[in-house]
XYZ file of C-alpha atoms in Angstrom:
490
model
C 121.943 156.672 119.570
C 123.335 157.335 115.836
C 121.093 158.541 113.201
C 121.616 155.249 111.754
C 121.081 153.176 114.273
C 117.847 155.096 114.579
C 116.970 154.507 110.958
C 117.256 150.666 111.271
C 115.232 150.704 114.742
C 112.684 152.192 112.606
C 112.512 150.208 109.951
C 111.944 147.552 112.625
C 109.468 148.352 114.382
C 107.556 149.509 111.282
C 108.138 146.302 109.883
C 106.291 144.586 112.730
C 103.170 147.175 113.405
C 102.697 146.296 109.587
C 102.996 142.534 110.156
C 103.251 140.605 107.122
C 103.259 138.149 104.328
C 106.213 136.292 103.073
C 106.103 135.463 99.325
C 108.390 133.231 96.990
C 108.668 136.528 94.918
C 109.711 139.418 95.784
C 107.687 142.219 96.451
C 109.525 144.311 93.300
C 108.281 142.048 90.783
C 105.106 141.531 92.009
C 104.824 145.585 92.020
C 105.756 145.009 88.674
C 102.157 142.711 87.454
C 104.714 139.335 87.986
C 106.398 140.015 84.587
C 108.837 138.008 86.076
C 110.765 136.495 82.814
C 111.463 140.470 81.651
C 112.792 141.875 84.940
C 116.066 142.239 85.565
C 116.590 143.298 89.172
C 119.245 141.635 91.537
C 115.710 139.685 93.529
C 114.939 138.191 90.241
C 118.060 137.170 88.669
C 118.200 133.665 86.558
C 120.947 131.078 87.888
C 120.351 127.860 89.541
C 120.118 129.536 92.915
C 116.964 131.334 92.262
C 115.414 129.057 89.766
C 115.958 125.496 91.923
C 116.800 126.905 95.113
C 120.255 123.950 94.811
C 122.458 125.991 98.312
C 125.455 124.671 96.391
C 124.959 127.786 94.320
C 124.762 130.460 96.875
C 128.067 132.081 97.032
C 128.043 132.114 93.041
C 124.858 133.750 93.702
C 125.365 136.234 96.188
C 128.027 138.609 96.398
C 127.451 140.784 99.774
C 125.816 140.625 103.091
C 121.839 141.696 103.170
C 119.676 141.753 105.603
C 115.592 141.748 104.423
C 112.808 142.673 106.732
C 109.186 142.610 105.052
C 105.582 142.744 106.820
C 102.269 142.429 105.477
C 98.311 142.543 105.382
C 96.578 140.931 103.437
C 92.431 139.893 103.849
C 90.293 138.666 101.096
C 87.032 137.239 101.072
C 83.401 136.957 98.607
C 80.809 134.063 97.956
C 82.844 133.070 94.748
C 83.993 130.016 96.320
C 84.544 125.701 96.555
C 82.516 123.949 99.345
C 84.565 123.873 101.372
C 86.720 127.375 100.752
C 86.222 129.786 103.891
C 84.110 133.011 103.563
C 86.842 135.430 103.642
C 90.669 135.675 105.791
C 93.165 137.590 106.843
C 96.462 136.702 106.498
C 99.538 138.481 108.669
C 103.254 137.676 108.630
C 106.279 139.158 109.621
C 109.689 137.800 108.149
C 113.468 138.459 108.308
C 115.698 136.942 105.967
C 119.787 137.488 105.563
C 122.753 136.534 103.767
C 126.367 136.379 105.135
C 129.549 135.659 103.290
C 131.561 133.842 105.885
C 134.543 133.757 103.651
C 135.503 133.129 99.856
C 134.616 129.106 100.422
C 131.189 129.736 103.172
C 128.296 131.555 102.946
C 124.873 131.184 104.878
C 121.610 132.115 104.385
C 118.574 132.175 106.667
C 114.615 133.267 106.961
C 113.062 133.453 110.172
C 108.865 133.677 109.543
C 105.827 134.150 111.591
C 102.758 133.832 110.570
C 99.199 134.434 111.969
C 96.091 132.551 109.549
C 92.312 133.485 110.330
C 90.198 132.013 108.066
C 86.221 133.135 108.373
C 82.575 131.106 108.552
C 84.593 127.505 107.428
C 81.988 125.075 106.194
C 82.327 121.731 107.964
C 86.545 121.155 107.085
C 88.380 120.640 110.102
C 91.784 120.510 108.424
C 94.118 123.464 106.870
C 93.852 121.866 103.237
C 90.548 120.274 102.055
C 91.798 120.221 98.633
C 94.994 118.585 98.388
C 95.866 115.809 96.267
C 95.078 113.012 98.584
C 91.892 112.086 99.030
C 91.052 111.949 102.285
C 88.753 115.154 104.263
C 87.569 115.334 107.507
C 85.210 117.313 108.367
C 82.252 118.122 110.988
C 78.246 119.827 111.003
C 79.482 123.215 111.455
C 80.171 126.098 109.895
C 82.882 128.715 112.063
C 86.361 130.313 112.024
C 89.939 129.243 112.194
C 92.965 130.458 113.801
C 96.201 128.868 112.513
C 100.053 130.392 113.731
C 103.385 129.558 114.153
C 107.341 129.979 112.917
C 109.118 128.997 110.423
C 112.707 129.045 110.277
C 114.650 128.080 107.073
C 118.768 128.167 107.161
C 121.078 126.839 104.096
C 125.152 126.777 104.334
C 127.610 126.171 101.032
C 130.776 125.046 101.352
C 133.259 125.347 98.164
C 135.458 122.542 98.313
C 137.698 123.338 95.316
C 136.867 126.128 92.072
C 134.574 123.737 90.454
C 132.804 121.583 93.381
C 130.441 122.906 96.125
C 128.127 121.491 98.065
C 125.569 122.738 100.158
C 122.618 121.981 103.011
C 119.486 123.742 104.047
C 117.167 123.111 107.212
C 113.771 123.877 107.253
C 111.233 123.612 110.579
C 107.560 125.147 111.223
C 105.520 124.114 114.167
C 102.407 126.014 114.118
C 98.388 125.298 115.706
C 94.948 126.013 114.653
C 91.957 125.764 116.613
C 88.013 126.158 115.628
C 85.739 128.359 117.424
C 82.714 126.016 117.293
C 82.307 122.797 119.072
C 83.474 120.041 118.022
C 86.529 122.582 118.428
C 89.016 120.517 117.059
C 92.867 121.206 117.262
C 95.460 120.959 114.625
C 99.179 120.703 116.305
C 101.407 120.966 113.155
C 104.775 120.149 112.568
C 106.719 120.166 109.505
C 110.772 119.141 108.949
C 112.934 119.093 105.909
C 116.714 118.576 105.201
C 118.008 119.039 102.065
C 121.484 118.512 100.083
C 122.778 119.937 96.916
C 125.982 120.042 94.801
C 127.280 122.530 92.303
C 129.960 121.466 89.700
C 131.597 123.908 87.187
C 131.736 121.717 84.155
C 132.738 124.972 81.747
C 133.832 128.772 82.388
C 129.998 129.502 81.594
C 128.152 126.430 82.574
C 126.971 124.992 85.891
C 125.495 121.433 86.391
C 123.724 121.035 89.880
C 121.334 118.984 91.943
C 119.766 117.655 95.440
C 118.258 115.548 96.818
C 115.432 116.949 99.380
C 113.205 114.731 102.370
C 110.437 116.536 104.175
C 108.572 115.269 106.219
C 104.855 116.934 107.644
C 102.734 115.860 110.483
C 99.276 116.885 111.275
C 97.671 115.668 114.881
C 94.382 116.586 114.801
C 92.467 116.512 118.417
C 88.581 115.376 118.543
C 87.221 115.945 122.204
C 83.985 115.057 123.499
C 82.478 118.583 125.105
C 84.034 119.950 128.989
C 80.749 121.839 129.309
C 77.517 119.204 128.534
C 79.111 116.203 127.732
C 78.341 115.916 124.107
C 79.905 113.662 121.956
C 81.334 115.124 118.930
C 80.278 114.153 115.119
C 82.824 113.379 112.792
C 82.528 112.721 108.768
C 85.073 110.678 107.624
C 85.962 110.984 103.711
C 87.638 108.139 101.941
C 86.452 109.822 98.545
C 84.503 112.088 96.819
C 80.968 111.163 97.981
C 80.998 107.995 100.589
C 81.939 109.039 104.127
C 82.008 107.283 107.786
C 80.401 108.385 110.631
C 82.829 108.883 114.041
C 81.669 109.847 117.170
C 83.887 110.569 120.605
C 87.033 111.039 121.891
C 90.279 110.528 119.309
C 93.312 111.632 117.585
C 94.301 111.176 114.149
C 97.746 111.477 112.713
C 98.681 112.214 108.912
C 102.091 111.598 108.464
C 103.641 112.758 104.861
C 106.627 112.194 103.575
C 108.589 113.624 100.386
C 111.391 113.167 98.681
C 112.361 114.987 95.688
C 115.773 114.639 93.303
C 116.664 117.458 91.238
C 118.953 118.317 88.205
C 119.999 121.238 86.583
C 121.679 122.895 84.220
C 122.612 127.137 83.734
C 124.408 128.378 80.971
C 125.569 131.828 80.352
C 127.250 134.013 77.643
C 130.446 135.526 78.127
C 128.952 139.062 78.733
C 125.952 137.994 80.789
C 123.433 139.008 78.064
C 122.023 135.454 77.378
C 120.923 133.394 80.437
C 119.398 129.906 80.391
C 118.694 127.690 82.708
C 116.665 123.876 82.678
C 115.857 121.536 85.297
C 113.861 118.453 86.172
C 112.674 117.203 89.483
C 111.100 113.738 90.450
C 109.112 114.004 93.502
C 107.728 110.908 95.910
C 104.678 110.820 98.306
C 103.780 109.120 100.881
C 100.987 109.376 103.655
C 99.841 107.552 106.131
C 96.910 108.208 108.456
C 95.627 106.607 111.568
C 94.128 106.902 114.843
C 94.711 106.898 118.334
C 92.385 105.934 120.941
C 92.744 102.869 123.014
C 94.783 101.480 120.165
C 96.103 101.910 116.703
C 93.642 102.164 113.706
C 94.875 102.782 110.540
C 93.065 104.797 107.809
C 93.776 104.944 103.594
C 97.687 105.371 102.373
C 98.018 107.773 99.827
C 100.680 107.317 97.025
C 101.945 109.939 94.353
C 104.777 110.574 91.864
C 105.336 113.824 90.132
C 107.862 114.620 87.606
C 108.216 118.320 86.419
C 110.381 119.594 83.661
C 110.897 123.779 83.486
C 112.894 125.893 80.878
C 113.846 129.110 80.791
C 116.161 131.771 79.294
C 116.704 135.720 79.537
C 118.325 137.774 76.663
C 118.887 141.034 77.248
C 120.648 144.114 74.854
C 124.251 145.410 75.901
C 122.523 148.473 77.249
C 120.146 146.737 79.204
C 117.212 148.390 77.061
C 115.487 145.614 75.814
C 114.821 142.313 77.218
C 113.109 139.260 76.186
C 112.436 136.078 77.864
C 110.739 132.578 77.926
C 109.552 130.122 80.241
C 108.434 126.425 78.990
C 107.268 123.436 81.056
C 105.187 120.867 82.216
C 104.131 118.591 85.305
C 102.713 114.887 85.454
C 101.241 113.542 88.467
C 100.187 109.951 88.990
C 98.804 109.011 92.467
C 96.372 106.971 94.339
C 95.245 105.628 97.385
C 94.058 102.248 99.029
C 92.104 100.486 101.862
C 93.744 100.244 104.724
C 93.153 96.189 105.579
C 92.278 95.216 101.894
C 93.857 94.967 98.713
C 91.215 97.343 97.458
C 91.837 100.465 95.074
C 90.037 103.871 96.428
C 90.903 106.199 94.089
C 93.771 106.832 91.570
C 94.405 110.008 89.587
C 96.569 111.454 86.870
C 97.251 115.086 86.282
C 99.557 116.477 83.548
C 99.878 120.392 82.804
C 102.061 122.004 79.763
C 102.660 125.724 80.494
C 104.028 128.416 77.596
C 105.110 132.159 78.805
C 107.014 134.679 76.825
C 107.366 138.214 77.403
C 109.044 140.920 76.317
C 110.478 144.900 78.298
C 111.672 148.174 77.274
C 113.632 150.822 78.562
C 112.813 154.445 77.032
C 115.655 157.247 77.717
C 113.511 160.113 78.389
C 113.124 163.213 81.376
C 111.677 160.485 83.056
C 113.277 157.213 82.691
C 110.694 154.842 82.009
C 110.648 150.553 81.852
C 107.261 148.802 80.287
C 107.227 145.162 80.642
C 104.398 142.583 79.039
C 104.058 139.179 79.499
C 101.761 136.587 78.986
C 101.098 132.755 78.801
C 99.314 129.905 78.179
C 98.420 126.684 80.544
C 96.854 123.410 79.867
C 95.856 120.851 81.749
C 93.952 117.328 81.680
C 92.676 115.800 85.122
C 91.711 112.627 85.005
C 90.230 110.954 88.206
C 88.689 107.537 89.376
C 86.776 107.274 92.511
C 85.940 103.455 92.653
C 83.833 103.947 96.191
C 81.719 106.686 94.888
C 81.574 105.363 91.475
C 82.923 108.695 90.021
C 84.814 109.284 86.673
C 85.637 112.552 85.356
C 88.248 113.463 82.518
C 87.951 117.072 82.423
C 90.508 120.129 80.763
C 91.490 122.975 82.518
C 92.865 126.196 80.031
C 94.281 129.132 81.197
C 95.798 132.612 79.552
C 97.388 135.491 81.580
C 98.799 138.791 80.640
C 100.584 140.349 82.629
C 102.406 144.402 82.397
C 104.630 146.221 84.562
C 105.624 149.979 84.431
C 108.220 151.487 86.209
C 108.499 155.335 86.056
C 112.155 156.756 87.860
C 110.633 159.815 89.724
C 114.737 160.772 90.156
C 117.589 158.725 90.553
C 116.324 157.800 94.286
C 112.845 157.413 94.040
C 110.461 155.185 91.186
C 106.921 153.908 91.120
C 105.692 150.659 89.843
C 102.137 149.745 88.887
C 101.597 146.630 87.773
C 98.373 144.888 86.150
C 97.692 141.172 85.641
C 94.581 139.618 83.387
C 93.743 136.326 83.242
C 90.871 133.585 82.706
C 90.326 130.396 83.747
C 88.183 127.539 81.744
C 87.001 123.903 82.491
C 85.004 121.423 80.824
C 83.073 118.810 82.810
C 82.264 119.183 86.903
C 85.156 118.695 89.565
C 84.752 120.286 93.003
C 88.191 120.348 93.109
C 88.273 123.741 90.398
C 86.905 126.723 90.266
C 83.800 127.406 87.396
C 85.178 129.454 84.770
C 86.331 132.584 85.894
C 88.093 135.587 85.353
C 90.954 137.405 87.319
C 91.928 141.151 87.576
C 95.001 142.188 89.713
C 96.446 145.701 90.002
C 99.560 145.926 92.073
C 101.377 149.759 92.901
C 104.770 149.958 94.541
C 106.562 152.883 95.928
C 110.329 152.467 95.960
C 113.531 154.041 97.190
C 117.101 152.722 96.499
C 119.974 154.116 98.110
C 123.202 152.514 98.244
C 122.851 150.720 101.344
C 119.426 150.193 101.673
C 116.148 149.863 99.198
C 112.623 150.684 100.871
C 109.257 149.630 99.122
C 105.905 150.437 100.268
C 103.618 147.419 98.373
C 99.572 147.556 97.508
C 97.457 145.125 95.632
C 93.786 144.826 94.702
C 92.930 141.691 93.151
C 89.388 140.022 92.099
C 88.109 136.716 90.481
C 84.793 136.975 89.218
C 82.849 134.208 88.085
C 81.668 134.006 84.188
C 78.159 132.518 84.297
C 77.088 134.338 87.650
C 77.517 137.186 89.418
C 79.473 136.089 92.089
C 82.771 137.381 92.920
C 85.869 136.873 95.509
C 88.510 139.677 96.149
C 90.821 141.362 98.218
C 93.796 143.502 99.322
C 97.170 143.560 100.583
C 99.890 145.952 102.208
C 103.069 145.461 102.609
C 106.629 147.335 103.742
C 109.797 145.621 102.256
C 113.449 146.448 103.050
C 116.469 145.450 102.466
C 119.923 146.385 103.750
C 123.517 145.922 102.775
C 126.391 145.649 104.671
């Protein structure tokens, strides 16, 4: 075997005793505290690729073939916590992820993920997200752990029909399970498809116009047994809303069934030498869910209905000499949803939801023995919740604020070798009760990465420490995480 071929074999298998976590960053800038607007490396690069995921943008986008292999550890846990939030996890993943240019009109793209979920001493929620938007919680009289895993696999292909049209279509699957420890020991088969289809149109030398149009569509089959061992009939609590539940007992299945669609738009202009990016878009997003039950027959449950419409800006400037950069992200999200009887013309709940966001932040390069980059960042988020429970007779307005800061510093060790540390600050406020937030609270993060670039491969070795501490108490939630990233060109 060639040295080489022994060097990716390694890389390999240390990618899967490591096991890992995929995240929509990359592990450099989250080395680097997040400072995502200031940072200026090839994984974090501003076009309408990376900032709307549109695959009618991906040759544009990429110029050579990569392949990415990153594992990771992560396991957090504390009594800071919502009622239903488990008492700590561990999280493990391993992904591999590639680009290939098939010629000067095709290129593809695809992730292959695996993830295992363990979440620790659950309170009563038998379902992966208590907390969503939708109303609607099941849940039991136990407290015990859950075991979720599965694949993902995600694949997107452009085709350039002339200069200034492309188009482009992704695939996305998961199937996954989860299962509890504790009678009732209910199990969660999950299943999760989306198709999506963009377009790309050169309207100038410097400016892009692009969109898709994306359906996904997730189902949840949730398994309620009655006991192999004694007999016993399990106990179910069925939520509607906040505070007025149903009480089910035996054998069934329920079925959620939720389907999206989103349409997106967006616009990237650049200067002529590359040292001004910006780049807007706007999405509309549609939900709808249905839930019911199958035992000797159909019975439905409460529809959900939501629209969301988010609006995001941003733009990069950079100097000639790449020594100074500045950039700023503005945007907002409303969401208007609610949910109904399922025989009656009767309201549940309804809910609105709009967030403004502010970031700007700001890096320097210093020419010294040592070449050194300091980035800083921070921003501003606002948000009003207003909700109407009608069957538990609850009303809340409430505001949520939020500021974070976040810094990066990345010392060059040699032209080979560099280490990033990376610290993020931040606090959370609320007015009024919802035990859908957090109390106030406020986050510390310190990140380190240990990197290596060589001309056909980069290696990173990725820690994190992280901790939310609650303001009026003393209680606390935190955690870790580990993770090797690499990625090789061909």
């Amino acid at each position: 075997m060639s040295k080489q071929n022994r060097w990716y074999l390694f890389i390999w298998f240390a990618g899967i005793i490591f096991l890992c976590q995929a995240f929509a960053q990359d592990f450099q800038t989250r080395a680097l505290g997040n400072a995502d607007l200031v940072l200026t490396h090839w994984e974090n690069r501003l076009d309408l690729y990376t900032f709307s995921r549109n695959p009618a943008f991906l040759i544009q986008s990429e110029k050579r073939d990569w392949i990415v292999l990153s594992a990771s550890e992560s396991f957090d846990k504390g009594d800071f916590k919502r009622y239903y939030d488990p008492e700590s996890k561990l999280d493990l993943n391993f992904r591999a992820e590639g680009v290939k240019i098939l010629s000067e009109k095709e290129a593809f793209w695809g992730k292959v993920n695996y993830s295992i979920l363990k979440r620790y001493s659950i309170p009563y929620a038998i379902e992966l997200h208590p907390y969503a938007d939708d109303p609607l919680v099941m849940a039991d009289t136990t407290i015990g752990n859950f075991s979720y895993d599965g694949p993902q696999v995600n694949v997107q292909y452009q085709y350039q029909l002339v200069k200034w049209l492309g188009v482009g279509l992704e695939v996305f699957y998961e199937i996954g399970q989860g299962i509890k420890d504790r009678f009732t020991r209910p199990r969660i088969i999950h299943r999760d498809f989306a198709a999506k289809i963009g377009s790309s149109v050169q309207l100038k030398d410097n400016l892009v116009l692009g969109g898709y149009f994306d359906y996904r569509i997730l189902q949840d089959q949730t398994e309620i047994k009655r006991s192999t061992i004694d007999g016993r009939d399990p106990f179910v609590l069925r939520y509607r809303s906040e505070n007025v539940y149903r009480l089910q007992t035996g054998t069934f299945d329920r079925y959620v069934s939720l389907d999206r669609y989103i349409f997106n738009l967006a616009l990237h202009h650049r200067n002529v030498s590359g040292t001004f990016n910006q780049v807007a878009r706007f999405d509309y997003k549609y939900f709808y869910q249905s839930t019911f039950d199958e035992t000797a027959y159909r019975i439905p449950d409460s529809d959900w209905y939501a629209s969301v419409f988010d609006g995001w800006y941003q733009m990069r400037w950079q100097s000639a000499e790449n020594r100074r950069v500045f950039g700023v992200r503005l945007g907002g999200r409303y969401l208007s949803s609610f949910s109904q009887h399922p025989t009656l013309a009767i309201l549940i709940t309804d809910r609105t939801v709009t967030t403004l966001q502010g970031e700007a932040g700001i890096a320097f390069r210093f020419r010294m023995l040592k070449p050194l980059m300091v980035a800083l960042q921070g921003g501003y988020a606002h948000t009003s919740d207003h909700y109407n429970d009608y069957q538990s007779q609850v009303f809340r307005e409430l505001t949520l604020q939020g500021l974070t800061l976040n810094t990066g510093l990345d010392l060059a060790l040699d032209p080979i070798h560099s280490i990033l540390l990376g610290v993020e600050l931040g606090n959370r406020t609320r007015e009024k009760y919802s035990p859908r937030y957090l109390p106030d609270y406020n986050l510390g993060r310190f990140t380190l990465g240990l990197l290596e670039k060589r001309a056909r491969y980069h290696l990173e070795l990725y820690f994190e420490y992280f901790k939310r501490k609650a303001v009026d108490n003393g209680q606390s939630y935190h955690g870790w995480q580990v993770a090797l990233y690499t990625k090789i060109w061909k």
